[in-house]
């Protein structure tokens, strides 16, 4: 392959990358429909807290490993980074929003999201809980080939 061909390919790849980044930003902007991502996060948090009858401040400030708190937090993390409910903020920012006194690490947020994404396939009770919260937020949980994804109603 000549140098000219290599340069031409690099130019095409750069253009494609720019278009992809632009499209991704546009989709993310449409997903949150003009809402501030922090407000949207707080909506996810409140809907989850209300569903599980846990005070929002308890969910925010309690890093307890008790199942009811841990699963509720993980569901919030799942909504923040899954399907059409995805927020255009970093995992670290999500951890900070959950608890600004002792923020959750980005890896904790990632682990929580992945845990729910996997468990929702096999655990019908968890799936029902996530579906109910999603419905309250204007989303629905849809089964795809191997897993579930969140889409707007």
mmCIF file with all atom_site columns, C-alpha atoms in Angstrom:
data_model
loop_
_atom_site.group_PDB
_atom_site.id
_atom_site.type_symbol
_atom_site.label_atom_id
_atom_site.label_alt_id
_atom_site.label_comp_id
_atom_site.label_asym_id
_atom_site.label_entity_id
_atom_site.label_seq_id
_atom_site.pdbx_PDB_ins_code
_atom_site.Cartn_x
_atom_site.Cartn_y
_atom_site.Cartn_z
_atom_site.occupancy
_atom_site.B_iso_or_equiv
_atom_site.pdbx_formal_charge
_atom_site.auth_seq_id
_atom_site.auth_comp_id
_atom_site.auth_asym_id
_atom_site.auth_atom_id
_atom_site.pdbx_PDB_model_num
ATOM 1   C CA . UNK A 1 1   ? 0.000   0.000   0.000  1.00 0.00 ? 1   UNK A CA 1
ATOM 2   C CA . UNK A 1 2   ? 1.409   3.369   -0.996 1.00 0.00 ? 2   UNK A CA 1
ATOM 3   C CA . UNK A 1 3   ? 1.819   6.332   1.370  1.00 0.00 ? 3   UNK A CA 1
ATOM 4   C CA . UNK A 1 4   ? -0.940  8.207   -0.477 1.00 0.00 ? 4   UNK A CA 1
ATOM 5   C CA . UNK A 1 5   ? -3.367  5.337   0.058  1.00 0.00 ? 5   UNK A CA 1
ATOM 6   C CA . UNK A 1 6   ? -2.463  5.145   3.745  1.00 0.00 ? 6   UNK A CA 1
ATOM 7   C CA . UNK A 1 7   ? -3.026  8.899   4.155  1.00 0.00 ? 7   UNK A CA 1
ATOM 8   C CA . UNK A 1 8   ? -6.352  8.684   2.314  1.00 0.00 ? 8   UNK A CA 1
ATOM 9   C CA . UNK A 1 9   ? -7.476  5.886   4.627  1.00 0.00 ? 9   UNK A CA 1
ATOM 10  C CA . UNK A 1 10  ? -6.410  7.886   7.694  1.00 0.00 ? 10  UNK A CA 1
ATOM 11  C CA . UNK A 1 11  ? -8.423  10.885  6.460  1.00 0.00 ? 11  UNK A CA 1
ATOM 12  C CA . UNK A 1 12  ? -11.493 8.687   5.935  1.00 0.00 ? 12  UNK A CA 1
ATOM 13  C CA . UNK A 1 13  ? -11.108 7.126   9.373  1.00 0.00 ? 13  UNK A CA 1
ATOM 14  C CA . UNK A 1 14  ? -10.796 10.570  10.987 1.00 0.00 ? 14  UNK A CA 1
ATOM 15  C CA . UNK A 1 15  ? -13.924 11.818  9.175  1.00 0.00 ? 15  UNK A CA 1
ATOM 16  C CA . UNK A 1 16  ? -15.825 8.713   10.221 1.00 0.00 ? 16  UNK A CA 1
ATOM 17  C CA . UNK A 1 17  ? -14.690 9.131   13.832 1.00 0.00 ? 17  UNK A CA 1
ATOM 18  C CA . UNK A 1 18  ? -15.829 12.783  13.836 1.00 0.00 ? 18  UNK A CA 1
ATOM 19  C CA . UNK A 1 19  ? -19.230 11.820  12.415 1.00 0.00 ? 19  UNK A CA 1
ATOM 20  C CA . UNK A 1 20  ? -19.589 9.031   14.946 1.00 0.00 ? 20  UNK A CA 1
ATOM 21  C CA . UNK A 1 21  ? -18.765 11.348  17.851 1.00 0.00 ? 21  UNK A CA 1
ATOM 22  C CA . UNK A 1 22  ? -21.172 13.966  16.534 1.00 0.00 ? 22  UNK A CA 1
ATOM 23  C CA . UNK A 1 23  ? -23.967 11.408  16.114 1.00 0.00 ? 23  UNK A CA 1
ATOM 24  C CA . UNK A 1 24  ? -23.330 10.032  19.605 1.00 0.00 ? 24  UNK A CA 1
ATOM 25  C CA . UNK A 1 25  ? -23.582 13.489  21.159 1.00 0.00 ? 25  UNK A CA 1
ATOM 26  C CA . UNK A 1 26  ? -26.805 14.165  19.244 1.00 0.00 ? 26  UNK A CA 1
ATOM 27  C CA . UNK A 1 27  ? -28.366 10.883  20.384 1.00 0.00 ? 27  UNK A CA 1
ATOM 28  C CA . UNK A 1 28  ? -27.374 11.541  23.984 1.00 0.00 ? 28  UNK A CA 1
ATOM 29  C CA . UNK A 1 29  ? -28.869 15.021  23.804 1.00 0.00 ? 29  UNK A CA 1
ATOM 30  C CA . UNK A 1 30  ? -32.123 13.579  22.451 1.00 0.00 ? 30  UNK A CA 1
ATOM 31  C CA . UNK A 1 31  ? -32.202 10.890  25.126 1.00 0.00 ? 31  UNK A CA 1
ATOM 32  C CA . UNK A 1 32  ? -32.239 13.322  27.990 1.00 0.00 ? 32  UNK A CA 1
ATOM 33  C CA . UNK A 1 33  ? -34.581 15.583  25.961 1.00 0.00 ? 33  UNK A CA 1
ATOM 34  C CA . UNK A 1 34  ? -33.076 18.831  27.055 1.00 0.00 ? 34  UNK A CA 1
ATOM 35  C CA . UNK A 1 35  ? -33.067 17.928  30.743 1.00 0.00 ? 35  UNK A CA 1
ATOM 36  C CA . UNK A 1 36  ? -30.059 18.590  32.860 1.00 0.00 ? 36  UNK A CA 1
ATOM 37  C CA . UNK A 1 37  ? -28.341 15.192  33.405 1.00 0.00 ? 37  UNK A CA 1
ATOM 38  C CA . UNK A 1 38  ? -28.186 15.878  37.135 1.00 0.00 ? 38  UNK A CA 1
ATOM 39  C CA . UNK A 1 39  ? -31.951 16.452  37.228 1.00 0.00 ? 39  UNK A CA 1
ATOM 40  C CA . UNK A 1 40  ? -32.463 13.257  35.259 1.00 0.00 ? 40  UNK A CA 1
ATOM 41  C CA . UNK A 1 41  ? -30.187 11.362  37.673 1.00 0.00 ? 41  UNK A CA 1
ATOM 42  C CA . UNK A 1 42  ? -32.241 12.713  40.572 1.00 0.00 ? 42  UNK A CA 1
ATOM 43  C CA . UNK A 1 43  ? -35.447 11.532  38.831 1.00 0.00 ? 43  UNK A CA 1
ATOM 44  C CA . UNK A 1 44  ? -33.968 8.017   38.498 1.00 0.00 ? 44  UNK A CA 1
ATOM 45  C CA . UNK A 1 45  ? -32.898 8.101   42.142 1.00 0.00 ? 45  UNK A CA 1
ATOM 46  C CA . UNK A 1 46  ? -36.289 9.316   43.396 1.00 0.00 ? 46  UNK A CA 1
ATOM 47  C CA . UNK A 1 47  ? -38.261 6.818   41.315 1.00 0.00 ? 47  UNK A CA 1
ATOM 48  C CA . UNK A 1 48  ? -36.118 3.950   42.587 1.00 0.00 ? 48  UNK A CA 1
ATOM 49  C CA . UNK A 1 49  ? -36.218 5.148   46.200 1.00 0.00 ? 49  UNK A CA 1
ATOM 50  C CA . UNK A 1 50  ? -40.002 5.573   46.043 1.00 0.00 ? 50  UNK A CA 1
ATOM 51  C CA . UNK A 1 51  ? -40.463 2.120   44.533 1.00 0.00 ? 51  UNK A CA 1
ATOM 52  C CA . UNK A 1 52  ? -38.444 0.440   47.294 1.00 0.00 ? 52  UNK A CA 1
ATOM 53  C CA . UNK A 1 53  ? -39.830 2.754   50.030 1.00 0.00 ? 53  UNK A CA 1
ATOM 54  C CA . UNK A 1 54  ? -36.346 3.985   50.921 1.00 0.00 ? 54  UNK A CA 1
ATOM 55  C CA . UNK A 1 55  ? -35.849 7.684   51.705 1.00 0.00 ? 55  UNK A CA 1
ATOM 56  C CA . UNK A 1 56  ? -33.762 9.373   48.985 1.00 0.00 ? 56  UNK A CA 1
ATOM 57  C CA . UNK A 1 57  ? -31.264 10.690  51.528 1.00 0.00 ? 57  UNK A CA 1
ATOM 58  C CA . UNK A 1 58  ? -30.806 7.185   52.905 1.00 0.00 ? 58  UNK A CA 1
ATOM 59  C CA . UNK A 1 59  ? -29.976 5.923   49.417 1.00 0.00 ? 59  UNK A CA 1
ATOM 60  C CA . UNK A 1 60  ? -27.649 8.869   48.833 1.00 0.00 ? 60  UNK A CA 1
ATOM 61  C CA . UNK A 1 61  ? -25.694 8.778   52.059 1.00 0.00 ? 61  UNK A CA 1
ATOM 62  C CA . UNK A 1 62  ? -25.813 5.102   52.949 1.00 0.00 ? 62  UNK A CA 1
ATOM 63  C CA . UNK A 1 63  ? -23.031 2.944   51.548 1.00 0.00 ? 63  UNK A CA 1
ATOM 64  C CA . UNK A 1 64  ? -24.495 -0.034  53.383 1.00 0.00 ? 64  UNK A CA 1
ATOM 65  C CA . UNK A 1 65  ? -24.048 -3.424  51.779 1.00 0.00 ? 65  UNK A CA 1
ATOM 66  C CA . UNK A 1 66  ? -27.537 -4.501  52.853 1.00 0.00 ? 66  UNK A CA 1
ATOM 67  C CA . UNK A 1 67  ? -29.242 -6.056  49.860 1.00 0.00 ? 67  UNK A CA 1
ATOM 68  C CA . UNK A 1 68  ? -32.172 -3.623  49.711 1.00 0.00 ? 68  UNK A CA 1
ATOM 69  C CA . UNK A 1 69  ? -29.867 -0.583  49.575 1.00 0.00 ? 69  UNK A CA 1
ATOM 70  C CA . UNK A 1 70  ? -27.251 -2.161  47.323 1.00 0.00 ? 70  UNK A CA 1
ATOM 71  C CA . UNK A 1 71  ? -29.767 -3.390  44.721 1.00 0.00 ? 71  UNK A CA 1
ATOM 72  C CA . UNK A 1 72  ? -31.613 -0.066  44.714 1.00 0.00 ? 72  UNK A CA 1
ATOM 73  C CA . UNK A 1 73  ? -28.338 1.817   44.110 1.00 0.00 ? 73  UNK A CA 1
ATOM 74  C CA . UNK A 1 74  ? -27.331 -0.620  41.387 1.00 0.00 ? 74  UNK A CA 1
ATOM 75  C CA . UNK A 1 75  ? -30.670 -0.121  39.618 1.00 0.00 ? 75  UNK A CA 1
ATOM 76  C CA . UNK A 1 76  ? -30.056 3.639   39.594 1.00 0.00 ? 76  UNK A CA 1
ATOM 77  C CA . UNK A 1 77  ? -26.586 3.004   38.123 1.00 0.00 ? 77  UNK A CA 1
ATOM 78  C CA . UNK A 1 78  ? -28.186 0.716   35.524 1.00 0.00 ? 78  UNK A CA 1
ATOM 79  C CA . UNK A 1 79  ? -30.654 3.385   34.409 1.00 0.00 ? 79  UNK A CA 1
ATOM 80  C CA . UNK A 1 80  ? -27.855 5.945   34.154 1.00 0.00 ? 80  UNK A CA 1
ATOM 81  C CA . UNK A 1 81  ? -25.889 3.870   31.650 1.00 0.00 ? 81  UNK A CA 1
ATOM 82  C CA . UNK A 1 82  ? -28.363 1.525   29.925 1.00 0.00 ? 82  UNK A CA 1
ATOM 83  C CA . UNK A 1 83  ? -30.162 1.894   26.617 1.00 0.00 ? 83  UNK A CA 1
ATOM 84  C CA . UNK A 1 84  ? -32.231 4.997   25.973 1.00 0.00 ? 84  UNK A CA 1
ATOM 85  C CA . UNK A 1 85  ? -32.113 6.104   29.608 1.00 0.00 ? 85  UNK A CA 1
ATOM 86  C CA . UNK A 1 86  ? -28.310 6.598   29.306 1.00 0.00 ? 86  UNK A CA 1
ATOM 87  C CA . UNK A 1 87  ? -26.964 9.862   30.687 1.00 0.00 ? 87  UNK A CA 1
ATOM 88  C CA . UNK A 1 88  ? -24.042 11.719  29.067 1.00 0.00 ? 88  UNK A CA 1
ATOM 89  C CA . UNK A 1 89  ? -22.029 11.849  32.281 1.00 0.00 ? 89  UNK A CA 1
ATOM 90  C CA . UNK A 1 90  ? -19.072 9.796   33.470 1.00 0.00 ? 90  UNK A CA 1
ATOM 91  C CA . UNK A 1 91  ? -19.232 6.871   35.843 1.00 0.00 ? 91  UNK A CA 1
ATOM 92  C CA . UNK A 1 92  ? -17.223 8.904   38.327 1.00 0.00 ? 92  UNK A CA 1
ATOM 93  C CA . UNK A 1 93  ? -19.766 11.756  38.164 1.00 0.00 ? 93  UNK A CA 1
ATOM 94  C CA . UNK A 1 94  ? -22.591 9.283   38.788 1.00 0.00 ? 94  UNK A CA 1
ATOM 95  C CA . UNK A 1 95  ? -20.734 8.036   41.880 1.00 0.00 ? 95  UNK A CA 1
ATOM 96  C CA . UNK A 1 96  ? -20.330 11.630  43.067 1.00 0.00 ? 96  UNK A CA 1
ATOM 97  C CA . UNK A 1 97  ? -24.020 12.381  42.482 1.00 0.00 ? 97  UNK A CA 1
ATOM 98  C CA . UNK A 1 98  ? -25.032 9.348   44.519 1.00 0.00 ? 98  UNK A CA 1
ATOM 99  C CA . UNK A 1 99  ? -22.991 10.448  47.535 1.00 0.00 ? 99  UNK A CA 1
ATOM 100 C CA . UNK A 1 100 ? -21.079 13.734  47.504 1.00 0.00 ? 100 UNK A CA 1
ATOM 101 C CA . UNK A 1 101 ? -19.660 13.162  51.009 1.00 0.00 ? 101 UNK A CA 1
ATOM 102 C CA . UNK A 1 102 ? -18.098 9.771   50.283 1.00 0.00 ? 102 UNK A CA 1
ATOM 103 C CA . UNK A 1 103 ? -18.489 9.303   46.493 1.00 0.00 ? 103 UNK A CA 1
ATOM 104 C CA . UNK A 1 104 ? -18.743 5.873   44.972 1.00 0.00 ? 104 UNK A CA 1
ATOM 105 C CA . UNK A 1 105 ? -15.792 4.943   42.784 1.00 0.00 ? 105 UNK A CA 1
ATOM 106 C CA . UNK A 1 106 ? -16.367 4.645   39.019 1.00 0.00 ? 106 UNK A CA 1
ATOM 107 C CA . UNK A 1 107 ? -15.663 0.916   39.243 1.00 0.00 ? 107 UNK A CA 1
ATOM 108 C CA . UNK A 1 108 ? -18.454 0.517   41.820 1.00 0.00 ? 108 UNK A CA 1
ATOM 109 C CA . UNK A 1 109 ? -20.884 2.237   39.448 1.00 0.00 ? 109 UNK A CA 1
ATOM 110 C CA . UNK A 1 110 ? -19.725 0.078   36.539 1.00 0.00 ? 110 UNK A CA 1
ATOM 111 C CA . UNK A 1 111 ? -19.981 -3.107  38.610 1.00 0.00 ? 111 UNK A CA 1
ATOM 112 C CA . UNK A 1 112 ? -23.488 -2.166  39.776 1.00 0.00 ? 112 UNK A CA 1
ATOM 113 C CA . UNK A 1 113 ? -24.688 -1.492  36.240 1.00 0.00 ? 113 UNK A CA 1
ATOM 114 C CA . UNK A 1 114 ? -23.219 -4.751  34.951 1.00 0.00 ? 114 UNK A CA 1
ATOM 115 C CA . UNK A 1 115 ? -24.652 -6.722  37.872 1.00 0.00 ? 115 UNK A CA 1
ATOM 116 C CA . UNK A 1 116 ? -28.191 -5.543  37.148 1.00 0.00 ? 116 UNK A CA 1
ATOM 117 C CA . UNK A 1 117 ? -27.732 -6.028  33.381 1.00 0.00 ? 117 UNK A CA 1
ATOM 118 C CA . UNK A 1 118 ? -26.781 -9.669  33.981 1.00 0.00 ? 118 UNK A CA 1
ATOM 119 C CA . UNK A 1 119 ? -29.166 -10.451 36.837 1.00 0.00 ? 119 UNK A CA 1
ATOM 120 C CA . UNK A 1 120 ? -32.221 -8.985  35.109 1.00 0.00 ? 120 UNK A CA 1
ATOM 121 C CA . UNK A 1 121 ? -31.936 -11.795 32.535 1.00 0.00 ? 121 UNK A CA 1
ATOM 122 C CA . UNK A 1 122 ? -32.146 -14.575 35.140 1.00 0.00 ? 122 UNK A CA 1
ATOM 123 C CA . UNK A 1 123 ? -33.979 -13.070 38.126 1.00 0.00 ? 123 UNK A CA 1
ATOM 124 C CA . UNK A 1 124 ? -37.687 -12.575 37.375 1.00 0.00 ? 124 UNK A CA 1
ATOM 125 C CA . UNK A 1 125 ? -38.323 -10.596 40.596 1.00 0.00 ? 125 UNK A CA 1
ATOM 126 C CA . UNK A 1 126 ? -35.517 -8.159  39.804 1.00 0.00 ? 126 UNK A CA 1
ATOM 127 C CA . UNK A 1 127 ? -36.734 -7.909  36.209 1.00 0.00 ? 127 UNK A CA 1
ATOM 128 C CA . UNK A 1 128 ? -40.240 -7.074  37.454 1.00 0.00 ? 128 UNK A CA 1
ATOM 129 C CA . UNK A 1 129 ? -38.819 -4.380  39.769 1.00 0.00 ? 129 UNK A CA 1
ATOM 130 C CA . UNK A 1 130 ? -36.722 -2.822  36.986 1.00 0.00 ? 130 UNK A CA 1
ATOM 131 C CA . UNK A 1 131 ? -39.692 -2.966  34.568 1.00 0.00 ? 131 UNK A CA 1
ATOM 132 C CA . UNK A 1 132 ? -41.930 -1.224  37.119 1.00 0.00 ? 132 UNK A CA 1
ATOM 133 C CA . UNK A 1 133 ? -39.430 1.537   37.816 1.00 0.00 ? 133 UNK A CA 1
ATOM 134 C CA . UNK A 1 134 ? -38.769 1.945   34.095 1.00 0.00 ? 134 UNK A CA 1
ATOM 135 C CA . UNK A 1 135 ? -42.493 2.299   33.429 1.00 0.00 ? 135 UNK A CA 1
ATOM 136 C CA . UNK A 1 136 ? -42.741 4.981   36.134 1.00 0.00 ? 136 UNK A CA 1
ATOM 137 C CA . UNK A 1 137 ? -39.927 6.852   34.351 1.00 0.00 ? 137 UNK A CA 1
ATOM 138 C CA . UNK A 1 138 ? -41.508 6.569   30.899 1.00 0.00 ? 138 UNK A CA 1
ATOM 139 C CA . UNK A 1 139 ? -39.331 3.695   29.677 1.00 0.00 ? 139 UNK A CA 1
ATOM 140 C CA . UNK A 1 140 ? -39.820 0.015   29.144 1.00 0.00 ? 140 UNK A CA 1
ATOM 141 C CA . UNK A 1 141 ? -37.542 -2.973  29.483 1.00 0.00 ? 141 UNK A CA 1
ATOM 142 C CA . UNK A 1 142 ? -37.362 -4.849  26.167 1.00 0.00 ? 142 UNK A CA 1
ATOM 143 C CA . UNK A 1 143 ? -35.863 -8.299  25.652 1.00 0.00 ? 143 UNK A CA 1
ATOM 144 C CA . UNK A 1 144 ? -33.324 -8.447  22.857 1.00 0.00 ? 144 UNK A CA 1
ATOM 145 C CA . UNK A 1 145 ? -31.431 -11.518 21.641 1.00 0.00 ? 145 UNK A CA 1
ATOM 146 C CA . UNK A 1 146 ? -29.403 -12.221 24.787 1.00 0.00 ? 146 UNK A CA 1
ATOM 147 C CA . UNK A 1 147 ? -30.282 -9.485  27.245 1.00 0.00 ? 147 UNK A CA 1
ATOM 148 C CA . UNK A 1 148 ? -32.646 -6.621  28.035 1.00 0.00 ? 148 UNK A CA 1
ATOM 149 C CA . UNK A 1 149 ? -32.474 -2.996  27.025 1.00 0.00 ? 149 UNK A CA 1
ATOM 150 C CA . UNK A 1 150 ? -34.320 0.139   28.039 1.00 0.00 ? 150 UNK A CA 1
ATOM 151 C CA . UNK A 1 151 ? -36.362 2.054   25.451 1.00 0.00 ? 151 UNK A CA 1
ATOM 152 C CA . UNK A 1 152 ? -38.736 4.998   25.591 1.00 0.00 ? 152 UNK A CA 1
ATOM 153 C CA . UNK A 1 153 ? -42.440 4.176   25.744 1.00 0.00 ? 153 UNK A CA 1
#
